[in-house]
GROMACS .gro file of C-alpha atoms in nm:
model
  158
    1MET     CA    1   0.000   0.000   0.000
    2ASP     CA    2   0.163   0.318  -0.116
    3VAL     CA    3   0.104   0.626   0.094
    4ALA     CA    4   0.177   0.955  -0.073
    5GLN     CA    5   0.453   1.153   0.094
    6LYS     CA    6   0.214   1.437   0.178
    7ASN     CA    7  -0.016   1.191   0.366
    8ARG     CA    8   0.245   0.994   0.560
    9GLU     CA    9   0.239   1.208   0.872
   10ALA     CA   10  -0.143   1.198   0.887
   11VAL     CA   11  -0.148   0.819   0.839
   12SER     CA   12   0.124   0.780   1.102
   13ASN     CA   13  -0.081   0.988   1.348
   14ILE     CA   14  -0.394   0.783   1.276
   15LEU     CA   15  -0.206   0.457   1.336
   16PHE     CA   16  -0.050   0.591   1.657
   17ASP     CA   17  -0.396   0.691   1.781
   18ALA     CA   18  -0.541   0.351   1.682
   19PHE     CA   19  -0.267   0.162   1.868
   20SER     CA   20  -0.326   0.377   2.176
   21LYS     CA   21  -0.692   0.273   2.164
   22VAL     CA   22  -0.594  -0.095   2.129
   23TYR     CA   23  -0.368  -0.070   2.435
   24GLY     CA   24  -0.656   0.095   2.622
   25ALA     CA   25  -0.897  -0.184   2.527
   26PHE     CA   26  -0.667  -0.443   2.688
   27ARG     CA   27  -0.583  -0.245   3.004
   28SER     CA   28  -0.765  -0.498   3.229
   29VAL     CA   29  -0.633  -0.803   3.048
   30ASN     CA   30  -0.312  -0.969   3.163
   31VAL     CA   31  -0.129  -0.931   2.833
   32PHE     CA   32   0.196  -0.768   2.739
   33LEU     CA   33   0.150  -0.577   2.410
   34ILE     CA   34   0.464  -0.466   2.227
   35SER     CA   35   0.535  -0.349   1.874
   36ASP     CA   36   0.890  -0.485   1.860
   37PRO     CA   37   0.957  -0.853   1.791
   38PRO     CA   38   0.989  -1.041   2.122
   39ASP     CA   39   1.330  -1.162   2.231
   40PRO     CA   40   1.340  -1.536   2.148
   41LYS     CA   41   1.580  -1.598   2.440
   42GLN     CA   42   1.320  -1.460   2.680
   43TRP     CA   43   0.996  -1.573   2.515
   44GLY     CA   44   1.083  -1.863   2.284
   45GLU     CA   45   0.765  -1.918   2.083
   46ASP     CA   46   0.539  -1.835   2.377
   47PHE     CA   47   0.364  -1.536   2.224
   48THR     CA   48   0.093  -1.446   1.977
   49HIS     CA   49   0.195  -1.295   1.645
   50VAL     CA   50  -0.025  -1.011   1.523
   51TYR     CA   51   0.052  -0.915   1.164
   52ILE     CA   52  -0.073  -0.587   1.022
   53PHE     CA   53  -0.008  -0.559   0.653
   54ALA     CA   54  -0.133  -0.446   0.314
   55ASP     CA   55  -0.156  -0.652  -0.003
   56ASP     CA   56  -0.274  -0.604  -0.360
   57GLN     CA   57  -0.510  -0.903  -0.348
   58PRO     CA   58  -0.867  -0.801  -0.260
   59VAL     CA   59  -1.037  -0.995   0.018
   60ASP     CA   60  -1.374  -0.967   0.188
   61TYR     CA   61  -1.250  -0.940   0.546
   62LEU     CA   62  -1.060  -0.692   0.761
   63GLY     CA   63  -0.876  -0.956   0.959
   64ILE     CA   64  -0.852  -1.323   1.049
   65ALA     CA   65  -0.715  -1.510   1.347
   66THR     CA   66  -0.658  -1.857   1.479
   67PHE     CA   67  -0.929  -1.934   1.730
   68GLN     CA   68  -1.019  -2.192   1.988
   69GLN     CA   69  -1.287  -2.109   2.246
   70GLY     CA   70  -1.125  -2.026   2.582
   71VAL     CA   71  -0.771  -2.098   2.459
   72VAL     CA   72  -0.483  -1.867   2.365
   73THR     CA   73  -0.375  -1.915   2.003
   74ASP     CA   74  -0.081  -1.779   1.811
   75ARG     CA   75  -0.178  -1.583   1.498
   76ALA     CA   76  -0.384  -1.283   1.393
   77ILE     CA   77  -0.375  -1.089   1.068
   78ILE     CA   78  -0.522  -0.746   1.003
   79ARG     CA   79  -0.547  -0.632   0.643
   80ILE     CA   80  -0.489  -0.261   0.695
   81ASP     CA   81  -0.545  -0.199   0.323
   82GLN     CA   82  -0.898  -0.337   0.358
   83VAL     CA   83  -0.964  -0.116   0.661
   84PHE     CA   84  -0.846   0.189   0.465
   85TYR     CA   85  -1.055   0.076   0.166
   86ALA     CA   86  -1.370   0.046   0.382
   87SER     CA   87  -1.295   0.382   0.541
   88TYR     CA   88  -1.247   0.553   0.206
   89HIS     CA   89  -1.577   0.420   0.068
   90ALA     CA   90  -1.762   0.513   0.387
   91ASN     CA   91  -1.607   0.862   0.385
   92LEU     CA   92  -1.482   0.828   0.745
   93ASP     CA   93  -1.285   1.106   0.909
   94ALA     CA   94  -0.946   1.048   1.076
   95ASN     CA   95  -1.091   0.970   1.422
   96GLN     CA   96  -1.345   0.727   1.276
   97LEU     CA   97  -1.071   0.556   1.076
   98SER     CA   98  -0.860   0.530   1.392
   99ASN     CA   99  -1.154   0.369   1.575
  100LEU     CA  100  -1.216   0.123   1.292
  101ILE     CA  101  -0.849   0.021   1.280
  102ALA     CA  102  -0.840  -0.021   1.660
  103ASN     CA  103  -1.161  -0.226   1.659
  104ALA     CA  104  -1.031  -0.454   1.382
  105ILE     CA  105  -0.704  -0.516   1.570
  106ALA     CA  106  -0.875  -0.565   1.908
  107HIS     CA  107  -1.130  -0.802   1.749
  108GLU     CA  108  -0.860  -1.031   1.606
  109ILE     CA  109  -0.651  -1.022   1.925
  110GLY     CA  110  -0.972  -1.110   2.112
  111HIS     CA  111  -0.998  -1.426   1.900
  112THR     CA  112  -0.638  -1.521   1.983
  113LEU     CA  113  -0.730  -1.486   2.350
  114GLY     CA  114  -1.020  -1.729   2.318
  115LEU     CA  115  -1.317  -1.500   2.248
  116ASP     CA  116  -1.584  -1.605   1.999
  117HIS     CA  117  -1.811  -1.375   1.799
  118SER     CA  118  -2.088  -1.183   1.970
  119ALA     CA  119  -2.442  -1.131   1.847
  120LEU     CA  120  -2.446  -0.776   1.987
  121THR     CA  121  -2.385  -0.539   1.694
  122THR     CA  122  -2.201  -0.279   1.904
  123ASP     CA  123  -1.964  -0.539   2.055
  124VAL     CA  124  -1.603  -0.536   1.940
  125MET     CA  125  -1.637  -0.914   1.890
  126HIS     CA  126  -1.940  -0.884   1.660
  127ASP     CA  127  -1.897  -1.097   1.348
  128GLY     CA  128  -1.822  -0.857   1.068
  129LEU     CA  129  -1.728  -0.520   1.213
  130ASP     CA  130  -1.963  -0.258   1.075
  131HIS     CA  131  -1.796   0.073   0.989
  132THR     CA  132  -2.120   0.258   1.068
  133VAL     CA  133  -2.096   0.132   1.428
  134HIS     CA  134  -1.733   0.050   1.498
  135SER     CA  135  -1.596   0.374   1.357
  136LEU     CA  136  -1.791   0.571   1.616
  137MET     CA  137  -1.625   0.432   1.929
  138PRO     CA  138  -1.291   0.292   2.038
  139PRO     CA  139  -1.279  -0.080   2.117
  140SER     CA  140  -1.374  -0.202   2.463
  141PHE     CA  141  -1.446  -0.538   2.618
  142HIS     CA  142  -1.715  -0.606   2.876
  143GLU     CA  143  -1.642  -0.767   3.211
  144LYS     CA  144  -1.725  -1.123   3.104
  145GLN     CA  145  -1.496  -1.097   2.800
  146ILE     CA  146  -1.212  -0.964   3.015
  147SER     CA  147  -1.260  -1.253   3.259
  148MET     CA  148  -1.265  -1.505   2.974
  149MET     CA  149  -0.944  -1.368   2.819
  150ASN     CA  150  -0.766  -1.362   3.157
  151PHE     CA  151  -0.882  -1.719   3.225
  152ALA     CA  152  -0.743  -1.838   2.888
  153ILE     CA  153  -0.413  -1.664   2.966
  154ARG     CA  154  -0.393  -1.825   3.313
  155LYS     CA  155  -0.457  -2.168   3.156
  156LEU     CA  156  -0.165  -2.107   2.923
  157GLY     CA  157   0.070  -2.054   3.219
  158ALA     CA  158  -0.060  -2.353   3.415
   0.00000   0.00000   0.00000
């Protein structure tokens, strides 16, 4: 995904804001979120990979993740190009785009921490994030989801 030189600072600011919202969404979850690759001497393979990338191949999803109910898994992928594409066609402003990016990332990380889809349309774990809803608010998890993610993490360490 090519970003014109004149737009790079704006895109960088949007991504920074989105990542801040992701960190906020997981504030009550016992996870360690970093943007640098983990030190293999310290972590081995005991971490979840979250890939955020752009590609030329069109797809009909914003992200995918490995998932097993109540179990921590190891992979999530967010197609940032698809998030930008949805945002462009919905005419979202910078804050709405930031919210949509953050919700897409939080949704896929939620799957890697054992959360399934929710029937509630405003829930970050709703199947098929809707830009008309999820661009209006930053991601957040309700108490039961936080408990479920923390339980899956504790099982991993047991």
